[in-house]
GROMACS .gro file of C-alpha atoms in nm:
model
  362
    1MET     CA    1  -4.603   2.716   5.726
    2VAL     CA    2  -4.554   2.340   5.791
    3THR     CA    3  -4.615   2.229   5.443
    4LEU     CA    4  -4.369   2.490   5.299
    5GLU     CA    5  -4.095   2.367   5.531
    6LYS     CA    6  -4.150   2.007   5.434
    7GLU     CA    7  -4.133   2.104   5.055
    8ASN     CA    8  -3.834   2.308   5.103
    9VAL     CA    9  -3.664   1.984   5.263
   10ARG     CA   10  -3.776   1.747   4.968
   11ARG     CA   11  -3.657   1.982   4.700
   12PRO     CA   12  -3.273   1.950   4.770
   13HIS     CA   13  -3.330   1.564   4.803
   14ARG     CA   14  -3.506   1.546   4.454
   15ARG     CA   15  -3.210   1.764   4.311
   16ALA     CA   16  -2.965   1.527   4.454
   17LEU     CA   17  -3.135   1.233   4.340
   18THR     CA   18  -3.159   1.365   3.997
   19LEU     CA   19  -2.813   1.444   3.979
   20GLY     CA   20  -2.703   1.117   4.108
   21LEU     CA   21  -2.902   0.948   3.826
   22VAL     CA   22  -2.738   1.169   3.545
   23ALA     CA   23  -2.400   1.083   3.699
   24VAL     CA   24  -2.490   0.712   3.694
   25LEU     CA   25  -2.611   0.724   3.339
   26VAL     CA   26  -2.309   0.934   3.220
   27LEU     CA   27  -2.086   0.682   3.397
   28VAL     CA   28  -2.287   0.379   3.221
   29LEU     CA   29  -2.245   0.550   2.871
   30ALA     CA   30  -1.881   0.617   2.930
   31VAL     CA   31  -1.804   0.261   3.021
   32VAL     CA   32  -2.026   0.131   2.719
   33GLY     CA   33  -1.838   0.368   2.492
   34ALA     CA   34  -1.506   0.264   2.633
   35VAL     CA   35  -1.568  -0.110   2.562
   36MET     CA   36  -1.814  -0.109   2.292
   37PRO     CA   37  -1.667  -0.227   1.953
   38VAL     CA   38  -1.766  -0.053   1.642
   39PRO     CA   39  -1.700  -0.140   1.263
   40TYR     CA   40  -1.462   0.154   1.211
   41VAL     CA   41  -1.073   0.186   1.145
   42SER     CA   42  -0.892   0.488   1.250
   43LEU     CA   43  -0.632   0.612   1.004
   44ARG     CA   44  -0.334   0.826   1.127
   45PRO     CA   45   0.032   0.940   0.973
   46GLY     CA   46   0.258   0.632   0.952
   47PRO     CA   47   0.616   0.606   0.916
   48THR     CA   48   0.798   0.787   0.624
   49MET     CA   49   1.143   0.667   0.501
   50ASN     CA   50   1.410   0.813   0.283
   51THR     CA   51   1.454   0.597  -0.045
   52ILE     CA   52   1.797   0.748  -0.092
   53GLY     CA   53   1.901   0.700   0.274
   54ALA     CA   54   1.901   0.432   0.542
   55ASN     CA   55   1.629   0.228   0.688
   56PRO     CA   56   1.629   0.365   1.049
   57GLU     CA   57   1.554   0.015   1.173
   58THR     CA   58   1.858  -0.145   1.035
   59ASP     CA   59   2.091   0.146   0.944
   60LYS     CA   60   2.134  -0.019   0.603
   61PRO     CA   61   2.062   0.150   0.278
   62LEU     CA   62   1.698   0.142   0.200
   63ILE     CA   63   1.778   0.075  -0.163
   64GLU     CA   64   2.071  -0.133  -0.229
   65ILE     CA   65   2.192  -0.181  -0.609
   66THR     CA   66   2.446  -0.426  -0.742
   67GLY     CA   67   2.574  -0.477  -1.089
   68ALA     CA   68   2.577  -0.109  -1.184
   69PRO     CA   69   2.769   0.199  -1.065
   70THR     CA   70   2.567   0.406  -0.801
   71HIS     CA   71   2.608   0.766  -0.688
   72GLN     CA   72   2.558   0.901  -0.349
   73ALA     CA   73   2.236   1.115  -0.334
   74SER     CA   74   2.175   1.410  -0.080
   75GLY     CA   75   1.875   1.524   0.063
   76HIS     CA   76   1.533   1.330   0.089
   77LEU     CA   77   1.321   1.133  -0.120
   78ASN     CA   78   1.070   0.992   0.127
   79PHE     CA   79   0.788   0.758   0.082
   80THR     CA   80   0.499   0.814   0.322
   81THR     CA   81   0.250   0.546   0.474
   82VAL     CA   82  -0.072   0.544   0.658
   83ALA     CA   83  -0.104   0.353   1.010
   84TYR     CA   84  -0.463   0.236   1.128
   85THR     CA   85  -0.599   0.121   1.449
   86GLY     CA   86  -0.870  -0.143   1.459
   87GLY     CA   87  -0.990  -0.403   1.217
   88PRO     CA   88  -1.190  -0.731   1.266
   89LYS     CA   89  -0.940  -0.882   1.520
   90ARG     CA   90  -0.903  -0.566   1.731
   91PRO     CA   91  -1.195  -0.334   1.677
   92ILE     CA   92  -1.198   0.006   1.830
   93SER     CA   93  -1.437   0.135   2.071
   94LEU     CA   94  -1.699   0.379   2.031
   95PHE     CA   95  -1.521   0.632   2.247
   96THR     CA   96  -1.203   0.579   2.039
   97ALA     CA   97  -1.396   0.649   1.721
   98LEU     CA   98  -1.563   0.959   1.845
   99ARG     CA   99  -1.218   1.100   1.986
  100ASP     CA  100  -1.032   1.022   1.663
  101TRP     CA  101  -1.316   1.167   1.470
  102LEU     CA  102  -1.264   1.496   1.631
  103ASN     CA  103  -0.888   1.471   1.571
  104ASP     CA  104  -0.781   1.663   1.242
  105GLU     CA  105  -0.484   1.430   1.202
  106ARG     CA  106  -0.706   1.131   1.186
  107ALA     CA  107  -0.982   0.976   0.973
  108VAL     CA  108  -1.239   0.741   1.090
  109VAL     CA  109  -1.353   0.530   0.816
  110PRO     CA  110  -1.569   0.201   0.780
  111GLN     CA  111  -1.365  -0.119   0.853
  112GLU     CA  112  -1.451  -0.237   0.493
  113THR     CA  113  -1.241   0.042   0.368
  114ILE     CA  114  -0.930  -0.183   0.445
  115PHE     CA  115  -1.098  -0.525   0.536
  116PRO     CA  116  -1.349  -0.630   0.273
  117LYS     CA  117  -1.624  -0.840   0.389
  118ASP     CA  118  -1.536  -1.132   0.162
  119GLU     CA  119  -1.157  -1.131   0.302
  120THR     CA  120  -0.986  -1.250   0.594
  121VAL     CA  121  -0.737  -1.041   0.781
  122GLU     CA  122  -0.466  -1.299   0.690
  123GLU     CA  123  -0.582  -1.249   0.310
  124VAL     CA  124  -0.572  -0.879   0.340
  125GLU     CA  125  -0.231  -0.903   0.494
  126GLN     CA  126  -0.112  -1.135   0.217
  127GLU     CA  127  -0.245  -0.942  -0.048
  128ASN     CA  128  -0.074  -0.596   0.078
  129THR     CA  129   0.256  -0.794   0.110
  130PHE     CA  130   0.225  -0.910  -0.250
  131LEU     CA  131   0.141  -0.545  -0.368
  132MET     CA  132   0.453  -0.415  -0.182
  133GLU     CA  133   0.664  -0.672  -0.389
  134ASP     CA  134   0.491  -0.615  -0.717
  135SER     CA  135   0.524  -0.212  -0.648
  136GLN     CA  136   0.916  -0.277  -0.583
  137GLN     CA  137   0.962  -0.485  -0.908
  138THR     CA  138   0.754  -0.246  -1.099
  139SER     CA  139   0.945   0.062  -0.974
  140VAL     CA  140   1.267  -0.088  -1.069
  141ALA     CA  141   1.114  -0.151  -1.419
  142ALA     CA  142   1.009   0.201  -1.447
  143ALA     CA  143   1.342   0.354  -1.337
  144LEU     CA  144   1.536   0.149  -1.602
  145ILE     CA  145   1.296   0.208  -1.875
  146GLN     CA  146   1.331   0.584  -1.796
  147LEU     CA  147   1.718   0.536  -1.831
  148GLY     CA  148   1.662   0.369  -2.177
  149GLN     CA  149   1.688   0.012  -2.051
  150LYS     CA  150   1.386  -0.236  -2.113
  151PRO     CA  151   1.382  -0.528  -1.887
  152SER     CA  152   1.266  -0.874  -2.013
  153THR     CA  153   0.976  -1.055  -1.821
  154VAL     CA  154   0.877  -1.405  -1.730
  155ALA     CA  155   0.547  -1.569  -1.611
  156ALA     CA  156   0.596  -1.668  -1.249
  157VAL     CA  157   0.356  -1.856  -1.027
  158GLN     CA  158   0.206  -1.665  -0.747
  159THR     CA  159  -0.006  -1.899  -0.601
  160VAL     CA  160  -0.114  -2.272  -0.643
  161GLU     CA  161  -0.476  -2.388  -0.612
  162LYS     CA  162  -0.527  -2.692  -0.395
  163GLY     CA  163  -0.693  -2.995  -0.543
  164LEU     CA  164  -0.613  -2.880  -0.895
  165PRO     CA  165  -0.336  -3.028  -1.128
  166ALA     CA  166  -0.042  -2.803  -1.043
  167ASP     CA  167  -0.092  -2.893  -0.680
  168GLY     CA  168   0.209  -3.073  -0.536
  169VAL     CA  169   0.396  -3.020  -0.876
  170LEU     CA  170   0.450  -2.647  -0.924
  171GLN     CA  171   0.551  -2.405  -0.636
  172PRO     CA  172   0.504  -2.030  -0.579
  173GLY     CA  173   0.798  -1.853  -0.739
  174ASP     CA  174   0.839  -2.109  -1.028
  175GLU     CA  175   0.890  -1.949  -1.353
  176ILE     CA  176   0.718  -2.095  -1.659
  177LEU     CA  177   0.948  -2.052  -1.969
  178ALA     CA  178   0.750  -2.250  -2.238
  179VAL     CA  179   0.427  -2.435  -2.297
  180ALA     CA  180   0.461  -2.761  -2.519
  181GLY     CA  181   0.805  -2.636  -2.616
  182VAL     CA  182   0.686  -2.291  -2.736
  183ALA     CA  183   0.860  -1.985  -2.545
  184ALA     CA  184   0.635  -1.802  -2.325
  185ASP     CA  185   0.791  -1.479  -2.171
  186ARG     CA  186   0.483  -1.345  -2.001
  187THR     CA  187   0.151  -1.439  -1.845
  188THR     CA  188  -0.050  -1.369  -2.137
  189ARG     CA  189   0.148  -1.590  -2.353
  190VAL     CA  190   0.121  -1.873  -2.119
  191THR     CA  191  -0.263  -1.844  -2.062
  192GLY     CA  192  -0.315  -1.807  -2.435
  193ALA     CA  193  -0.134  -2.132  -2.502
  194LEU     CA  194  -0.308  -2.316  -2.245
  195LYS     CA  195  -0.656  -2.196  -2.412
  196LYS     CA  196  -0.575  -2.437  -2.679
  197TYR     CA  197  -0.623  -2.729  -2.441
  198LYS     CA  198  -0.944  -2.900  -2.320
  199PRO     CA  199  -1.011  -3.061  -1.991
  200GLY     CA  200  -0.833  -3.395  -1.961
  201GLN     CA  201  -0.543  -3.316  -2.212
  202SER     CA  202  -0.194  -3.325  -2.099
  203VAL     CA  203   0.049  -3.029  -2.152
  204GLU     CA  204   0.427  -3.036  -2.099
  205LEU     CA  205   0.557  -2.704  -1.918
  206THR     CA  206   0.908  -2.593  -1.918
  207VAL     CA  207   0.964  -2.450  -1.562
  208ARG     CA  208   1.250  -2.273  -1.389
  209ARG     CA  209   1.297  -2.311  -1.003
  210ALA     CA  210   1.596  -2.190  -0.798
  211GLY     CA  211   1.787  -2.137  -1.134
  212LYS     CA  212   1.736  -2.497  -1.278
  213GLU     CA  213   1.528  -2.588  -1.565
  214GLN     CA  214   1.293  -2.886  -1.567
  215LYS     CA  215   0.993  -3.017  -1.758
  216VAL     CA  216   0.686  -3.113  -1.600
  217THR     CA  217   0.362  -3.283  -1.765
  218LEU     CA  218   0.020  -3.174  -1.634
  219ALA     CA  219  -0.324  -3.331  -1.699
  220LEU     CA  220  -0.559  -3.011  -1.738
  221ALA     CA  221  -0.879  -3.006  -1.517
  222PRO     CA  222  -1.228  -2.825  -1.598
  223SER     CA  223  -1.216  -2.479  -1.429
  224PRO     CA  224  -1.429  -2.478  -1.088
  225GLN     CA  225  -1.617  -2.182  -1.266
  226ASP     CA  226  -1.662  -2.316  -1.631
  227ALA     CA  227  -1.625  -2.679  -1.689
  228ASN     CA  228  -1.554  -2.620  -2.056
  229ARG     CA  229  -1.241  -2.434  -1.966
  230ALA     CA  230  -0.905  -2.609  -1.898
  231VAL     CA  231  -0.691  -2.502  -1.624
  232ILE     CA  232  -0.362  -2.625  -1.450
  233GLY     CA  233  -0.457  -2.433  -1.127
  234VAL     CA  234  -0.187  -2.151  -1.081
  235VAL     CA  235  -0.222  -1.786  -1.036
  236LEU     CA  236   0.045  -1.607  -1.255
  237ARG     CA  237   0.199  -1.269  -1.257
  238ASP     CA  238   0.479  -1.112  -1.489
  239ARG     CA  239   0.825  -1.094  -1.313
  240TYR     CA  240   1.083  -0.860  -1.460
  241VAL     CA  241   1.428  -0.977  -1.521
  242PHE     CA  242   1.665  -0.710  -1.456
  243PRO     CA  243   2.041  -0.674  -1.565
  244ILE     CA  244   2.108  -0.539  -1.224
  245ASP     CA  245   2.007  -0.640  -0.867
  246VAL     CA  246   1.802  -0.404  -0.663
  247LYS     CA  247   1.715  -0.486  -0.301
  248ILE     CA  248   1.435  -0.260  -0.133
  249SER     CA  249   1.419  -0.307   0.258
  250VAL     CA  250   1.116  -0.150   0.411
  251GLY     CA  251   1.014  -0.418   0.680
  252ASP     CA  252   0.662  -0.513   0.712
  253ILE     CA  253   0.514  -0.209   0.538
  254GLY     CA  254   0.279  -0.329   0.272
  255GLY     CA  255   0.086  -0.176  -0.030
  256PRO     CA  256   0.169  -0.048  -0.342
  257SER     CA  257   0.166   0.344  -0.309
  258ALA     CA  258   0.550   0.379  -0.264
  259GLY     CA  259   0.614   0.305  -0.620
  260LEU     CA  260   0.673   0.645  -0.751
  261MET     CA  261   0.917   0.725  -0.468
  262PHE     CA  262   1.106   0.399  -0.518
  263SER     CA  263   1.144   0.486  -0.882
  264LEU     CA  264   1.279   0.826  -0.812
  265GLY     CA  265   1.518   0.682  -0.558
  266ILE     CA  266   1.631   0.419  -0.791
  267TYR     CA  267   1.678   0.668  -1.065
  268ASP     CA  268   1.870   0.932  -0.824
  269LEU     CA  269   2.120   0.649  -0.711
  270LEU     CA  270   2.191   0.537  -1.082
  271THR     CA  271   2.246   0.880  -1.229
  272THR     CA  272   2.488   1.165  -1.136
  273GLY     CA  273   2.401   1.461  -0.955
  274ASP     CA  274   2.081   1.520  -0.725
  275LEU     CA  275   1.731   1.514  -0.788
  276THR     CA  276   1.649   1.683  -0.450
  277GLY     CA  277   1.911   1.977  -0.447
  278GLY     CA  278   1.953   1.900  -0.087
  279LYS     CA  279   1.581   1.937  -0.018
  280PHE     CA  280   1.333   1.728   0.209
  281ILE     CA  281   1.106   1.589  -0.077
  282ALA     CA  282   0.824   1.338   0.026
  283GLY     CA  283   0.541   1.194  -0.184
  284THR     CA  284   0.322   0.901  -0.287
  285GLY     CA  285   0.162   0.721  -0.560
  286THR     CA  286   0.173   0.383  -0.753
  287ILE     CA  287   0.356   0.330  -1.061
  288THR     CA  288   0.349   0.128  -1.367
  289ALA     CA  289   0.627  -0.008  -1.582
  290ASP     CA  290   0.574   0.270  -1.827
  291GLY     CA  291   0.600   0.559  -1.562
  292GLN     CA  292   0.239   0.618  -1.514
  293VAL     CA  293   0.170   0.764  -1.153
  294GLY     CA  294  -0.152   0.637  -0.994
  295ALA     CA  295  -0.390   0.768  -0.714
  296ILE     CA  296  -0.364   0.632  -0.350
  297GLY     CA  297  -0.563   0.640  -0.025
  298GLY     CA  298  -0.492   0.831   0.293
  299ILE     CA  299  -0.334   1.131   0.122
  300GLN     CA  300  -0.411   1.371   0.407
  301GLN     CA  301  -0.242   1.142   0.675
  302LYS     CA  302   0.052   1.094   0.439
  303MET     CA  303   0.107   1.487   0.391
  304LEU     CA  304   0.091   1.535   0.767
  305GLY     CA  305   0.338   1.280   0.850
  306ALA     CA  306   0.576   1.408   0.561
  307ARG     CA  307   0.548   1.759   0.698
  308LYS     CA  308   0.619   1.648   1.054
  309ALA     CA  309   0.911   1.456   0.953
  310GLY     CA  310   1.046   1.804   0.776
  311ALA     CA  311   0.931   1.779   0.421
  312THR     CA  312   0.870   2.112   0.241
  313VAL     CA  313   0.771   1.945  -0.106
  314PHE     CA  314   0.505   1.685  -0.141
  315LEU     CA  315   0.466   1.491  -0.489
  316VAL     CA  316   0.092   1.434  -0.518
  317PRO     CA  317  -0.045   1.172  -0.779
  318ALA     CA  318  -0.286   1.401  -1.016
  319GLY     CA  319  -0.582   1.195  -0.904
  320ASN     CA  320  -0.549   1.299  -0.555
  321CYS     CA  321  -0.494   1.668  -0.612
  322ASP     CA  322  -0.852   1.754  -0.551
  323GLU     CA  323  -0.864   1.630  -0.192
  324ALA     CA  324  -0.486   1.723  -0.111
  325VAL     CA  325  -0.524   2.097  -0.187
  326PRO     CA  326  -0.763   2.177   0.105
  327ALA     CA  327  -0.589   1.929   0.341
  328ALA     CA  328  -0.240   2.025   0.285
  329PRO     CA  329  -0.037   2.142   0.607
  330GLU     CA  330   0.110   2.478   0.619
  331GLY     CA  331   0.472   2.511   0.470
  332LEU     CA  332   0.425   2.192   0.227
  333ARG     CA  333   0.445   2.270  -0.145
  334LEU     CA  334   0.222   2.024  -0.364
  335VAL     CA  335   0.378   1.929  -0.682
  336LYS     CA  336   0.143   1.738  -0.919
  337ALA     CA  337   0.280   1.401  -1.039
  338GLU     CA  338   0.137   1.236  -1.358
  339THR     CA  339   0.456   1.036  -1.481
  340LEU     CA  340   0.786   0.951  -1.353
  341ASP     CA  341   0.922   1.152  -1.640
  342GLY     CA  342   0.738   1.441  -1.552
  343SER     CA  343   0.821   1.410  -1.170
  344ILE     CA  344   1.186   1.403  -1.237
  345LYS     CA  345   1.156   1.704  -1.465
  346ALA     CA  346   0.950   1.886  -1.195
  347LEU     CA  347   1.235   1.805  -0.941
  348GLN     CA  348   1.489   1.924  -1.179
  349ALA     CA  349   1.306   2.262  -1.212
  350LEU     CA  350   1.277   2.302  -0.840
  351GLN     CA  351   1.651   2.266  -0.822
  352SER     CA  352   1.746   2.487  -1.092
  353GLY     CA  353   1.472   2.750  -1.053
  354GLN     CA  354   1.409   2.715  -1.432
  355GLY     CA  355   1.109   2.561  -1.598
  356ALA     CA  356   0.742   2.498  -1.508
  357VAL     CA  357   0.667   2.301  -1.183
  358PRO     CA  358   0.327   2.166  -1.217
  359SER     CA  359   0.101   2.216  -0.910
  360CYS     CA  360  -0.220   2.067  -0.773
  361SER     CA  361  -0.367   2.414  -0.756
  362SER     CA  362  -0.332   2.480  -1.117
   0.00000   0.00000   0.00000
């Protein structure tokens, strides 16, 4: 009897000790999970803005056009974005990653998806800024070409490499108009002309800076990658020269995926009638000058953001259709977008109720 009584006394004590150890272990794991950084990024729906309306932060038109008559447009043609949490400078915790992984509105992806290992955060941000600027330029070109106007181009300096001949002579934004007196209206013509030179030879460039032309002479240097190739040390990109001035104000949003919606907004403002028919239409997709629509990332988060904002129609790049269909929120009609011209015709068919409207599910 004595032995049984002693064991009966010890058992509650052992259970309490075990529960106490489990509680401590859970607490330790919770603390570790809350502070332990993981190399992942959490994606969520970002802001969505109406390209034919006002920027909500400034209350000014998101797209301002001067030099051509414009027409007031109704409805919405919203571009969509993806926001993220995490990154090399502010990594998310294990707990946050697990919590967001269970959230249907979020996607947890490897950090390298946004921040490649061979690039700094500053380089990624700079690249996204450039991609947005380039997207805006291309979207204007696409809209004007759709309207029967073909803008001219010029080779513009994007960056100047330190320690090479152009360093201290050329600046970002300079436009190279001619090489050795021969007109060059695009990047390929500038680079093609420079291929005729050898390291050590000099070349005269006609450059336009802030509207003023000047001539500069540079002695070409061997390329750091190929000693037999002559370079001046700049990265060039084609810049369009438009007959009108188009200003697109989106704040600090970066990336190229709003191109299609910018083009549609510009087209709608420059033409009579409405593309939307008063509907709330949103979408995404890159754009080329000849109107080709390209695939983008974060389609699920963009659709969710659009639906929450009130969109009932969403323009999906053809390359994103397969992943968009199963992730589409209820009440959002998906329209497949392959070209700017096709997207315009699809919106006109939606408005009139006549004609085929391309769908992601067909």
